[in-house]
């Protein structure tokens, strides 16, 4: 087939089998290239739609596509989802019994499979290589290709040997895929997998469906609960905390408040961890409260929010963690509370770390970039993408775009704050410094005689919240720094001097307004945005899906994604044709579930 013919055939399969209206981003280009026999390296963000780039060519080319995938759970879900679409898919891994795997092997050698998923260590066994040699192979797909990088955190030694695919099966096209963006990893993948002739497809790393929000920390728990109740009632999410203890307390507290929450951290025994992960993956609307130990292997497409109660270490970490939200492309939130204490804590962690000078310098620079993101008055997404070397226009879908924070000339206030730090001997934290500046008569002020200082009461014109904002931003900007020895105490920094002398002007954000416009202009449908009859129908559809998932022992999203149910609820189709036109409804699912769905729509309409 030539390229235009391939494209026509691909679009037909996309609509009939997958139920999608059109390709997304670079998918068309990539799969025409691979279906035509070319090698490819695909770099796409999580949720970008990588799987289709090999699943569709697998259906267009003769023979079986062999997919190398490192995570058994993900492999099983992918295969289950493909089977729901009527695609002949199977896997071989260590979770299977002998009879199951030999029947899969038989189907494979008889050419009865469109896709075969294999763990890398399995692929390299003599038995498997012999099977491969006799079969007709449509292509090799190497998923999570960054596992070949020795410097990354997901290194898998077996991946290094995958270069032999090129030696043994030189004529079979290979496509390697990853969501890891940096150029160094990219070069390693090309070199180690012998992909020298591959075309490299780099997508934007933007995740337009994720709304970024970073709010000032006041009462973190209460803010979190409000956020969950108002924006994501009954929906799945992840709440990241820094410590194991905090994970336990926040999870228990959320549960007491009626949120279906589960804790997850490395201190729990592995059976319990696995059980919680499975419940999170399979149940509707579970909230996982976790340390960063919960990460690799989360492939749940309908995580509707990722909340941070503590500051991550860097923008890379923040982006990776928030990237677990909204893989299905439907609206999702990345929400973080952040305050002075967080900035102080992270700076201290770096200053007191074991690493050498160079390590600390890099860690400090990474933290600065993240704090810059927290304090920016401009678009968060622009900042994020800039950090990864992309330029973008203001997005309209982050908190600062939706309610642009005003900045004010804080030169005088900054001078007062720094003077207060200096005059009190650089040994007090923000709470006391604010009392001094506002001229409050407290026990501590009297004990230290601070009411007689020249700075006492000079800041009475600003309220406490405004002063908290000033101190937080001074630390974030590096204009003041925490004392390593004394918990919470603030000191002057080298860069404080020009500000103190009045040589440098300081512009700061106003303390954020308590209520910003919610839901305004959010693309797509969410549980919260569908009201009245549509909201009621959505709940019925979800209940039906939960039943189906239980009966078939599959995760709910394998039956239908949230976005498909939301589209059905919004359109309330009355016949199969109308239903077929909705996203995520392919021929097989229409045949299998169509009548049932129409019945539910009819019932809801009364
Ligand atoms: P990745 O592996 O890149 O994280 P997936 O391949 O799992 O992403 O795809 C993410 C989601 O996007 C899936 O739910 C998939 O069904 C959906 N998707 C992929 N391509 C399209 C498309 N062309 N149209 C609509 N939805 C798509
Ligand atoms: Zn924005």
Coordinates of C-alpha atoms and ligand atoms in Angstrom, one line a residue:
X1 CA 0.0 0.0 0.0
X2 CA 1.2 3.5 -0.7
X3 CA 0.9 6.2 1.9
X4 CA -2.4 7.8 0.8
X5 CA -4.0 4.3 0.6
X6 CA -2.6 3.4 4.0
X7 CA -4.1 6.6 5.4
X8 CA -7.5 5.9 4.1
X9 CA -7.4 2.3 5.5
X10 CA -6.1 3.5 8.8
X11 CA -8.9 6.0 9.2
X12 CA -11.4 3.4 8.4
X13 CA -10.0 1.0 11.1
X14 CA -9.7 3.9 13.6
X15 CA -13.4 4.6 13.3
X16 CA -14.7 1.1 13.0
X17 CA -12.6 -0.7 15.6
X18 CA -11.6 2.1 18.0
X19 CA -14.6 4.3 17.6
X20 CA -12.5 7.5 17.4
X21 CA -13.4 10.2 14.9
X22 CA -9.9 11.2 13.9
X23 CA -6.2 10.9 14.7
X24 CA -4.7 12.9 17.4
X25 CA -1.5 15.0 16.9
X26 CA 1.2 13.1 15.1
X27 CA -0.5 9.7 15.2
X28 CA -1.4 9.8 11.5
X29 CA 2.1 10.5 10.4
X30 CA 3.6 8.0 12.7
X31 CA 1.4 5.1 11.9
X32 CA 1.6 5.7 8.1
X33 CA 5.4 5.6 8.5
X34 CA 5.3 2.4 10.6
X35 CA 2.6 0.7 8.5
X36 CA 4.8 1.4 5.5
X37 CA 7.7 -0.6 7.1
X38 CA 9.7 2.3 8.6
X39 CA 11.4 2.3 12.1
X40 CA 10.3 5.0 14.5
X41 CA 11.1 6.5 17.9
X42 CA 8.0 8.1 19.3
X43 CA 8.2 10.6 22.2
X44 CA 4.8 11.6 23.4
X45 CA 3.6 12.7 26.8
X46 CA 1.5 10.4 29.0
X47 CA -2.0 10.2 27.6
X48 CA -0.9 11.4 24.2
X49 CA -2.1 8.2 22.5
X50 CA 1.1 6.2 21.9
X51 CA -0.6 2.8 21.9
X52 CA -2.5 3.5 18.7
X53 CA 0.8 4.2 16.9
X54 CA 1.5 0.5 17.0
X55 CA -1.9 -1.1 17.5
X56 CA -3.3 0.4 14.2
X57 CA -0.3 -0.7 12.0
X58 CA -0.6 -4.1 13.7
X59 CA -4.1 -4.4 12.2
X60 CA -3.0 -3.0 8.8
X61 CA 0.1 -5.2 8.3
X62 CA 0.0 -8.9 7.7
X63 CA 1.1 -11.0 10.6
X64 CA 1.3 -10.4 14.4
X65 CA 2.7 -7.3 16.1
X66 CA 4.9 -8.3 19.0
X67 CA 4.8 -5.7 21.8
X68 CA 7.5 -5.6 24.4
X69 CA 6.2 -4.2 27.6
X70 CA 7.9 -4.2 31.1
X71 CA 4.9 -4.1 33.4
X72 CA 2.7 -7.2 33.7
X73 CA -0.4 -5.4 35.0
X74 CA -0.4 -2.9 32.2
X75 CA 0.0 -5.6 29.7
X76 CA -3.1 -7.4 31.0
X77 CA -5.2 -4.3 30.9
X78 CA -4.1 -3.4 27.4
X79 CA -5.0 -6.9 26.2
X80 CA -8.4 -6.8 28.0
X81 CA -9.1 -3.4 26.4
X82 CA -8.2 -4.7 22.9
X83 CA -10.3 -7.8 23.3
X84 CA -13.3 -5.6 24.2
X85 CA -12.7 -3.9 20.8
X86 CA -12.8 -7.3 19.1
X87 CA -9.0 -7.3 18.4
X88 CA -7.2 -10.6 18.7
X89 CA -4.7 -9.9 21.4
X90 CA -2.9 -12.0 24.0
X91 CA 0.1 -11.8 26.3
X92 CA 2.9 -14.1 27.5
X93 CA 4.3 -13.4 31.0
X94 CA 5.2 -15.0 34.2
X95 CA 1.7 -14.6 35.7
X96 CA 0.3 -17.4 33.5
X97 CA 0.0 -21.1 34.0
X98 CA 1.7 -23.5 31.5
X99 CA -1.5 -24.4 29.7
X100 CA -2.6 -20.8 29.2
X101 CA 0.8 -19.8 27.8
X102 CA 1.0 -22.8 25.5
X103 CA -2.4 -22.1 24.0
X104 CA -1.3 -18.5 23.4
X105 CA 1.9 -19.8 21.8
X106 CA -0.1 -22.1 19.5
X107 CA -2.4 -19.2 18.5
X108 CA 0.6 -17.1 17.7
X109 CA 2.3 -19.7 15.5
X110 CA -0.9 -20.4 13.6
X111 CA -1.1 -16.7 12.8
X112 CA -4.3 -16.2 14.8
X113 CA -3.2 -13.1 16.7
X114 CA -3.1 -9.4 15.8
X115 CA -1.0 -8.5 18.8
X116 CA 1.1 -10.4 21.2
X117 CA 2.4 -8.7 24.3
X118 CA 5.6 -10.1 25.8
X119 CA 7.7 -9.3 28.8
X120 CA 11.3 -8.5 27.8
X121 CA 12.9 -11.4 29.7
X122 CA 10.4 -13.8 28.1
X123 CA 11.1 -12.5 24.6
X124 CA 14.8 -13.3 24.9
X125 CA 14.3 -17.0 25.8
X126 CA 15.5 -19.5 23.1
X127 CA 12.0 -20.9 23.0
X128 CA 10.4 -17.6 22.2
X129 CA 13.1 -16.7 19.7
X130 CA 12.4 -19.9 17.9
X131 CA 8.7 -19.2 17.8
X132 CA 9.4 -15.7 16.4
X133 CA 11.6 -17.1 13.7
X134 CA 8.8 -19.3 12.4
X135 CA 6.0 -16.7 12.7
X136 CA 5.0 -13.8 10.5
X137 CA 5.8 -10.7 12.4
X138 CA 4.0 -7.5 11.5
X139 CA 6.3 -5.2 13.6
X140 CA 8.0 -5.0 16.9
X141 CA 6.8 -2.3 19.4
X142 CA 9.1 -1.5 22.3
X143 CA 7.0 0.3 24.9
X144 CA 8.5 2.3 27.8
X145 CA 11.7 2.4 25.7
X146 CA 13.5 4.6 28.3
X147 CA 13.9 1.4 30.4
X148 CA 17.0 0.9 28.2
X149 CA 18.7 4.0 29.9
X150 CA 21.0 3.1 32.7
X151 CA 20.7 6.6 34.2
X152 CA 17.0 6.7 34.4
X153 CA 15.1 5.3 37.4
X154 CA 13.3 2.6 35.4
X155 CA 16.4 0.8 34.0
X156 CA 15.7 -2.8 32.9
X157 CA 18.9 -4.8 32.0
X158 CA 16.9 -7.0 29.6
X159 CA 16.1 -4.0 27.5
X160 CA 19.8 -3.7 26.5
X161 CA 19.5 -7.0 24.7
X162 CA 16.6 -5.9 22.5
X163 CA 19.1 -4.6 20.0
X164 CA 19.3 -8.2 18.8
X165 CA 15.8 -7.8 17.3
X166 CA 17.4 -5.7 14.7
X167 CA 20.1 -8.3 14.0
X168 CA 17.8 -11.2 13.7
X169 CA 14.8 -9.6 12.2
X170 CA 16.3 -6.9 10.1
X171 CA 13.3 -6.6 7.8
X172 CA 10.7 -6.2 10.5
X173 CA 9.9 -2.5 11.4
X174 CA 10.4 -1.5 14.9
X175 CA 8.7 1.3 16.8
X176 CA 10.0 2.4 20.3
X177 CA 7.9 4.6 22.5
X178 CA 8.4 6.6 25.6
X179 CA 7.1 9.6 27.6
X180 CA 10.5 10.6 28.8
X181 CA 11.5 13.8 27.2
X182 CA 15.1 14.7 27.7
X183 CA 17.6 14.6 24.8
X184 CA 20.1 12.4 26.6
X185 CA 17.6 9.5 27.1
X186 CA 16.5 9.9 23.4
X187 CA 20.1 9.4 22.2
X188 CA 20.6 6.4 24.5
X189 CA 17.4 4.8 23.1
X190 CA 18.5 5.3 19.5
X191 CA 22.0 3.9 20.2
X192 CA 21.2 1.0 22.4
X193 CA 18.2 -0.3 20.4
X194 CA 20.2 0.2 17.2
X195 CA 17.5 2.5 15.8
X196 CA 19.9 4.5 13.8
X197 CA 17.6 4.6 10.8
X198 CA 14.5 5.4 12.7
X199 CA 12.5 8.5 12.2
X200 CA 12.1 10.4 15.4
X201 CA 8.7 11.9 16.2
X202 CA 8.7 14.4 19.1
X203 CA 5.3 15.6 20.2
X204 CA 4.7 18.7 22.4
X205 CA 4.7 17.7 26.0
X206 CA 1.8 19.9 26.7
X207 CA -1.2 18.2 28.4
X208 CA -4.0 20.7 27.5
X209 CA -6.7 18.8 29.4
X210 CA -4.9 19.2 32.7
X211 CA -5.7 22.4 34.6
X212 CA -2.8 23.6 36.8
X213 CA -3.7 25.3 40.0
X214 CA -1.3 26.3 42.8
X215 CA -3.0 27.8 45.8
X216 CA -1.7 29.4 48.9
X217 CA -1.7 27.1 51.9
X218 CA -4.0 28.1 54.7
X219 CA -5.6 25.1 56.1
X220 CA -4.3 22.4 53.8
X221 CA -6.7 19.6 54.8
X222 CA -9.8 21.8 54.7
X223 CA -8.7 23.1 51.3
X224 CA -8.1 19.6 50.0
X225 CA -11.5 18.4 51.2
X226 CA -13.2 21.4 49.7
X227 CA -11.4 20.8 46.4
X228 CA -12.4 17.1 46.3
X229 CA -16.0 17.8 47.3
X230 CA -16.6 20.7 45.0
X231 CA -14.6 19.6 41.9
X232 CA -14.3 15.9 42.0
X233 CA -17.0 14.2 44.2
X234 CA -16.8 10.4 43.8
X235 CA -14.0 10.6 41.3
X236 CA -10.6 8.9 41.3
X237 CA -7.5 10.9 42.3
X238 CA -4.1 10.8 43.9
X239 CA -3.0 13.0 46.9
X240 CA 0.8 13.2 47.2
X241 CA 2.4 13.8 50.6
X242 CA 6.1 13.9 51.6
X243 CA 6.1 11.6 54.6
X244 CA 4.6 8.2 55.4
X245 CA 3.1 9.5 58.6
X246 CA 1.3 12.3 56.8
X247 CA 0.0 9.8 54.3
X248 CA -1.5 7.8 57.1
X249 CA -3.1 10.7 58.9
X250 CA -4.5 12.4 55.7
X251 CA -5.9 9.1 54.4
X252 CA -7.6 8.3 57.7
X253 CA -9.0 11.8 58.0
X254 CA -10.4 11.8 54.4
X255 CA -12.0 8.5 55.1
X256 CA -13.6 9.9 58.2
X257 CA -14.9 12.7 56.1
X258 CA -16.6 10.3 53.7
X259 CA -14.0 10.2 50.9
X260 CA -13.1 6.7 49.7
X261 CA -9.4 7.0 50.4
X262 CA -6.5 4.5 50.6
X263 CA -3.0 5.0 51.9
X264 CA 0.1 3.9 50.0
X265 CA 3.8 4.2 51.0
X266 CA 7.0 2.2 51.0
X267 CA 6.7 1.4 54.7
X268 CA 3.5 -0.7 54.2
X269 CA 3.9 -4.4 53.7
X270 CA 3.9 -5.4 50.0
X271 CA 0.6 -7.4 50.1
X272 CA -1.3 -4.4 51.5
X273 CA 0.3 -2.1 48.9
X274 CA -0.6 -4.4 46.1
X275 CA -4.2 -4.6 47.4
X276 CA -4.6 -0.9 47.6
X277 CA -3.1 -0.4 44.1
X278 CA -5.5 -3.0 42.7
X279 CA -8.5 -1.3 44.4
X280 CA -7.4 2.1 43.1
X281 CA -7.1 0.7 39.6
X282 CA -10.3 -1.3 39.5
X283 CA -12.8 0.5 41.7
X284 CA -14.7 3.7 40.9
X285 CA -13.7 6.9 42.5
X286 CA -10.9 5.7 44.9
X287 CA -8.5 8.4 46.2
X288 CA -5.0 7.2 46.8
X289 CA -3.1 9.1 49.4
X290 CA 0.6 8.3 48.7
X291 CA 4.2 9.2 48.9
X292 CA 6.1 9.2 45.6
X293 CA 6.6 5.4 46.1
X294 CA 3.3 5.3 44.2
X295 CA 4.2 6.0 40.7
X296 CA 5.7 3.6 38.1
X297 CA 3.0 1.4 36.7
X298 CA -0.1 3.6 37.3
X299 CA -1.8 3.3 34.0
X300 CA -5.3 4.3 35.1
X301 CA -6.7 6.6 32.4
X302 CA -9.4 8.2 34.5
X303 CA -7.5 9.7 37.3
X304 CA -9.4 13.0 37.6
X305 CA -7.0 14.9 39.9
X306 CA -3.5 14.8 41.3
X307 CA -3.2 16.9 44.5
X308 CA 0.0 17.9 46.2
X309 CA 0.0 18.7 49.9
X310 CA 3.8 19.1 49.9
X311 CA 6.1 20.6 47.4
X312 CA 7.8 18.2 45.0
X313 CA 11.5 18.3 44.5
X314 CA 11.6 19.8 41.1
X315 CA 9.6 20.7 38.0
X316 CA 10.4 17.3 36.5
X317 CA 9.0 15.5 39.5
X318 CA 6.0 17.8 39.5
X319 CA 5.3 17.2 35.8
X320 CA 5.7 13.5 36.1
X321 CA 3.4 13.2 39.1
X322 CA 0.7 15.6 37.8
X323 CA 1.0 13.8 34.4
X324 CA -0.8 10.8 36.0
X325 CA -4.0 12.8 35.8
X326 CA -6.3 12.7 32.8
X327 CA -4.6 10.2 30.5
X328 CA -7.9 9.7 28.8
X329 CA -7.8 13.3 27.6
X330 CA -10.9 14.3 29.6
X331 CA -10.6 17.4 31.9
X332 CA -8.4 16.8 34.9
X333 CA -6.8 18.9 37.7
X334 CA -3.3 19.2 39.0
X335 CA -3.8 21.0 42.2
X336 CA -1.3 22.0 44.8
X337 CA -1.3 23.9 48.1
X338 CA 2.0 25.6 48.9
X339 CA 3.1 28.0 51.6
X340 CA 6.1 29.5 53.3
X341 CA 6.8 26.4 55.3
X342 CA 7.2 24.3 52.1
X343 CA 9.8 26.7 50.6
X344 CA 11.7 26.7 53.9
X345 CA 11.5 22.9 54.3
X346 CA 12.8 22.2 50.8
X347 CA 15.6 24.7 51.1
X348 CA 16.7 23.1 54.4
X349 CA 16.5 19.6 53.0
X350 CA 19.0 20.7 50.3
X351 CA 21.3 22.7 52.6
X352 CA 21.5 19.8 55.1
X353 CA 21.8 17.0 52.4
X354 CA 24.7 14.7 52.2
X355 CA 25.5 15.6 48.6
X356 CA 28.5 17.5 47.6
X357 CA 28.6 21.2 46.6
X358 CA 27.8 20.5 42.9
X359 CA 24.9 18.3 43.8
X360 CA 23.5 21.0 46.1
X361 CA 23.9 23.7 43.5
X362 CA 21.9 21.7 41.0
X363 CA 19.2 20.8 43.6
X364 CA 18.9 24.4 44.6
X365 CA 18.5 25.5 41.0
X366 CA 15.8 22.9 40.4
X367 CA 14.0 24.1 43.5
X368 CA 14.3 27.7 42.4
X369 CA 12.6 26.8 39.1
X370 CA 9.8 25.1 40.9
X371 CA 9.3 28.0 43.3
X372 CA 9.3 30.3 40.3
X373 CA 6.4 28.3 38.9
X374 CA 4.6 28.6 42.2
X375 CA 5.0 32.3 42.4
X376 CA 4.6 33.3 38.8
X377 CA 1.9 35.8 37.9
X378 CA 1.9 34.5 34.3
X379 CA 0.5 31.4 32.8
X380 CA 1.7 28.2 34.6
X381 CA 1.7 26.1 31.4
X382 CA 3.9 28.6 29.7
X383 CA 6.4 28.3 32.6
X384 CA 6.2 24.5 32.6
X385 CA 6.7 24.1 28.9
X386 CA 9.5 26.7 28.8
X387 CA 11.3 24.6 31.4
X388 CA 11.2 21.7 28.9
X389 CA 12.3 23.9 26.0
X390 CA 9.0 24.5 24.4
X391 CA 7.4 27.9 23.8
X392 CA 3.7 28.3 24.2
X393 CA 1.0 31.0 24.5
X394 CA -1.0 31.6 27.6
X395 CA -3.3 28.6 28.0
X396 CA -6.5 29.9 29.5
X397 CA -6.8 26.7 31.5
X398 CA -4.7 27.3 34.6
X399 CA -5.4 29.3 37.7
X400 CA -3.3 32.3 36.8
X401 CA -4.9 32.5 33.3
X402 CA -8.4 32.3 34.7
X403 CA -7.9 34.8 37.5
X404 CA -4.7 36.7 36.8
X405 CA -3.1 37.7 40.0
X406 CA -2.3 41.3 40.4
X407 CA 1.3 42.3 41.3
X408 CA 2.2 45.2 43.5
X409 CA 5.3 47.2 44.1
X410 CA 6.5 45.6 47.3
X411 CA 9.8 47.3 47.5
X412 CA 9.0 49.1 50.7
X413 CA 7.4 46.1 52.3
X414 CA 10.4 43.9 51.3
X415 CA 12.8 46.4 52.9
X416 CA 10.7 46.4 56.1
X417 CA 10.6 42.6 56.2
X418 CA 14.4 42.3 55.7
X419 CA 15.0 45.0 58.3
X420 CA 12.9 43.1 60.8
X421 CA 14.9 39.9 60.1
X422 CA 18.1 41.8 60.7
X423 CA 17.0 43.9 63.7
X424 CA 15.8 40.8 65.6
X425 CA 19.1 39.0 65.1
X426 CA 18.2 36.7 62.2
X427 CA 16.8 34.1 64.6
X428 CA 13.0 34.3 64.3
X429 CA 10.5 32.8 62.0
X430 CA 7.8 34.6 60.0
X431 CA 5.1 34.4 62.7
X432 CA 7.1 36.5 65.2
X433 CA 8.5 38.8 62.5
X434 CA 5.0 39.6 61.4
X435 CA 4.0 40.3 65.0
X436 CA 6.9 42.7 65.3
X437 CA 6.1 44.5 62.0
X438 CA 2.5 44.8 62.8
X439 CA 3.3 46.1 66.3
X440 CA 1.5 43.4 68.3
X441 CA 1.9 43.1 72.0
X442 CA 2.7 39.4 72.5
X443 CA 4.5 37.6 75.2
X444 CA 7.4 36.8 72.9
X445 CA 7.7 40.5 71.8
X446 CA 8.0 41.5 75.4
X447 CA 10.4 38.7 76.4
X448 CA 12.8 39.9 73.8
X449 CA 12.2 43.6 74.2
X450 CA 11.2 43.8 70.5
X451 CA 8.7 46.6 71.1
X452 CA 11.6 49.0 71.4
X453 CA 13.0 48.2 67.9
X454 CA 12.8 50.8 65.2
X455 CA 10.9 48.2 63.0
X456 CA 8.2 47.6 65.7
X457 CA 4.8 48.5 64.2
X458 CA 6.2 50.0 60.9
X459 CA 4.2 47.4 59.0
X460 CA 0.8 48.0 60.6
X461 CA -0.6 49.1 57.2
X462 CA -0.6 45.5 55.8
X463 CA -2.6 42.7 57.2
X464 CA -1.2 39.4 58.4
X465 CA -2.1 37.5 55.2
X466 CA -0.3 40.1 53.1
X467 CA 2.8 39.8 55.2
X468 CA 2.8 36.0 55.0
X469 CA 2.7 36.4 51.2
X470 CA 5.7 38.8 51.4
X471 CA 7.9 36.5 53.5
X472 CA 6.9 33.4 51.4
X473 CA 7.9 35.2 48.2
X474 CA 11.1 36.5 49.7
X475 CA 12.2 33.0 50.5
X476 CA 10.9 31.7 47.2
X477 CA 12.9 34.4 45.3
X478 CA 16.0 33.7 47.4
X479 CA 15.9 37.2 48.9
X480 CA 15.8 35.7 52.4
X481 CA 16.8 32.3 53.5
X482 CA 16.0 29.8 56.2
X483 CA 18.6 29.1 58.9
X484 CA 19.7 25.5 58.8
X485 CA 20.2 25.2 62.5
X486 CA 17.1 26.9 63.9
X487 CA 13.8 25.6 62.7
X488 CA 11.8 28.1 60.8
X489 CA 14.2 31.1 61.5
X490 CA 14.9 33.4 58.6
X491 CA 18.2 35.1 57.7
X492 CA 19.4 37.6 55.2
X493 CA 20.9 36.3 52.0
X494 CA 23.6 37.8 49.8
X495 CA 20.9 39.0 47.5
X496 CA 19.1 40.8 50.3
X497 CA 21.5 43.7 50.3
X498 CA 20.4 45.6 47.2
X499 CA 16.8 45.3 48.3
X500 CA 17.6 46.6 51.8
X501 CA 19.6 49.5 50.4
X502 CA 16.7 50.4 48.1
X503 CA 18.7 49.7 45.0
X504 CA 16.4 46.9 43.7
X505 CA 12.7 47.1 43.3
X506 CA 10.6 44.1 44.2
X507 CA 7.2 43.2 42.5
X508 CA 5.2 40.6 44.3
X509 CA 1.9 38.8 43.8
X510 CA -1.1 39.9 45.8
X511 CA -2.4 37.3 48.2
X512 CA -4.8 35.2 46.1
X513 CA -8.5 35.8 46.3
X514 CA -10.2 33.1 48.3
X515 CA -12.7 32.1 45.7
X516 CA -11.8 32.2 42.1
X517 CA -14.0 31.4 39.2
X518 CA -14.6 27.7 39.1
X519 CA -15.6 25.6 36.1
X520 CA -15.4 28.6 33.8
X521 CA -14.5 27.5 30.3
X522 CA -13.4 24.0 31.2
X523 CA -13.4 21.9 28.0
X524 CA -15.4 18.7 27.8
X525 CA -17.7 17.3 30.3
X526 CA -17.1 16.4 33.9
X527 CA -19.3 14.9 36.6
X528 CA -19.6 18.3 38.1
X529 CA -20.5 20.1 34.8
X530 CA -23.3 17.7 33.9
X531 CA -26.3 18.7 35.8
X532 CA -30.0 17.8 35.9
X533 CA -31.1 14.9 33.7
X534 CA -27.7 14.4 32.1
X535 CA -26.1 14.2 35.6
X536 CA -28.6 11.6 36.6
X537 CA -28.1 9.6 33.4
X538 CA -24.3 9.7 34.0
X539 CA -24.7 8.2 37.4
X540 CA -26.9 5.4 36.0
X541 CA -24.4 4.7 33.3
X542 CA -21.6 4.5 35.9
X543 CA -23.6 2.1 38.0
X544 CA -24.1 -0.1 35.0
X545 CA -20.5 0.1 34.0
X546 CA -19.5 -0.9 37.6
X547 CA -21.7 -4.0 37.3
X548 CA -20.2 -4.9 34.0
X549 CA -16.7 -4.5 35.3
X550 CA -17.5 -6.7 38.3
X551 CA -19.1 -9.4 36.2
X552 CA -16.2 -9.5 33.7
X553 CA -13.5 -9.0 36.4
X554 CA -12.1 -6.0 34.5
X555 CA -11.3 -2.4 35.4
X556 CA -14.2 -0.1 34.7
X557 CA -12.4 2.0 32.1
X558 CA -11.8 -1.1 30.0
X559 CA -15.6 -1.3 29.4
X560 CA -15.9 2.4 28.6
X561 CA -13.9 5.5 29.5
X562 CA -15.5 8.3 31.5
X563 CA -15.5 10.6 28.5
X564 CA -17.6 8.1 26.5
X565 CA -20.1 7.8 29.3
X566 CA -20.2 11.6 29.7
X567 CA -20.8 12.0 25.9
X568 CA -23.7 9.5 26.1
X569 CA -25.1 11.3 29.1
X570 CA -24.9 14.7 27.3
X571 CA -26.3 13.4 24.0
X572 CA -28.9 11.0 25.3
X573 CA -29.0 9.1 22.0
X574 CA -32.3 7.3 21.2
X575 CA -31.0 4.9 18.5
X576 CA -28.0 2.8 17.6
X577 CA -26.9 5.2 14.8
X578 CA -26.8 8.2 17.2
X579 CA -24.9 6.1 19.7
X580 CA -22.4 4.9 17.1
X581 CA -21.5 8.5 16.4
X582 CA -20.2 9.1 19.9
X583 CA -16.5 8.9 20.8
X584 CA -15.2 5.6 22.1
X585 CA -18.0 3.5 20.5
X586 CA -16.6 1.1 18.0
X587 CA -18.4 -1.6 16.0
X588 CA -17.8 -4.3 18.6
X589 CA -18.9 -2.3 21.6
X590 CA -21.9 -1.1 19.8
X591 CA -22.9 -4.7 19.0
X592 CA -22.2 -5.8 22.5
X593 CA -23.5 -3.0 24.7
X594 CA -25.6 -0.8 22.4
X595 CA -29.1 -2.1 23.2
X596 CA -28.3 -2.1 26.9
X597 CA -27.1 1.5 26.8
X598 CA -30.2 2.7 24.9
X599 CA -32.3 0.9 27.5
X600 CA -30.6 2.9 30.3
X601 CA -31.0 6.2 28.3
X602 CA -34.7 5.4 27.8
X603 CA -35.2 4.5 31.5
X604 CA -33.6 7.7 32.6
X605 CA -35.8 9.7 30.3
X606 CA -38.7 8.0 32.1
Ligands
LIG1 P1 -0.2 6.8 26.2 O1 0.2 5.4 26.1 O2 0.5 7.7 25.3 O3 -0.1 7.3 27.7 P2 -2.7 5.9 25.4 O4 -2.3 5.2 24.2 O5 -3.1 5.0 26.6 O6 -1.7 7.0 25.8 O7 -4.0 6.8 25.0 C1 -4.5 7.7 25.9 C2 -6.0 7.8 25.7 O8 -6.3 8.5 24.6 C3 -6.6 6.5 25.6 O9 -7.8 6.5 26.5 C4 -7.1 6.4 24.2 O10 -8.3 5.7 24.0 C5 -7.2 7.8 23.8 N1 -6.9 8.1 22.4 C6 -5.8 7.7 21.7 N2 -5.9 8.2 20.4 C7 -7.1 8.7 20.3 C8 -7.8 9.4 19.2 N3 -7.2 9.5 18.0 N4 -9.0 9.9 19.4 C9 -9.6 9.8 20.6 N5 -9.0 9.2 21.7 C10 -7.8 8.7 21.5
LIG2 ZN1 -2.4 29.3 31.7

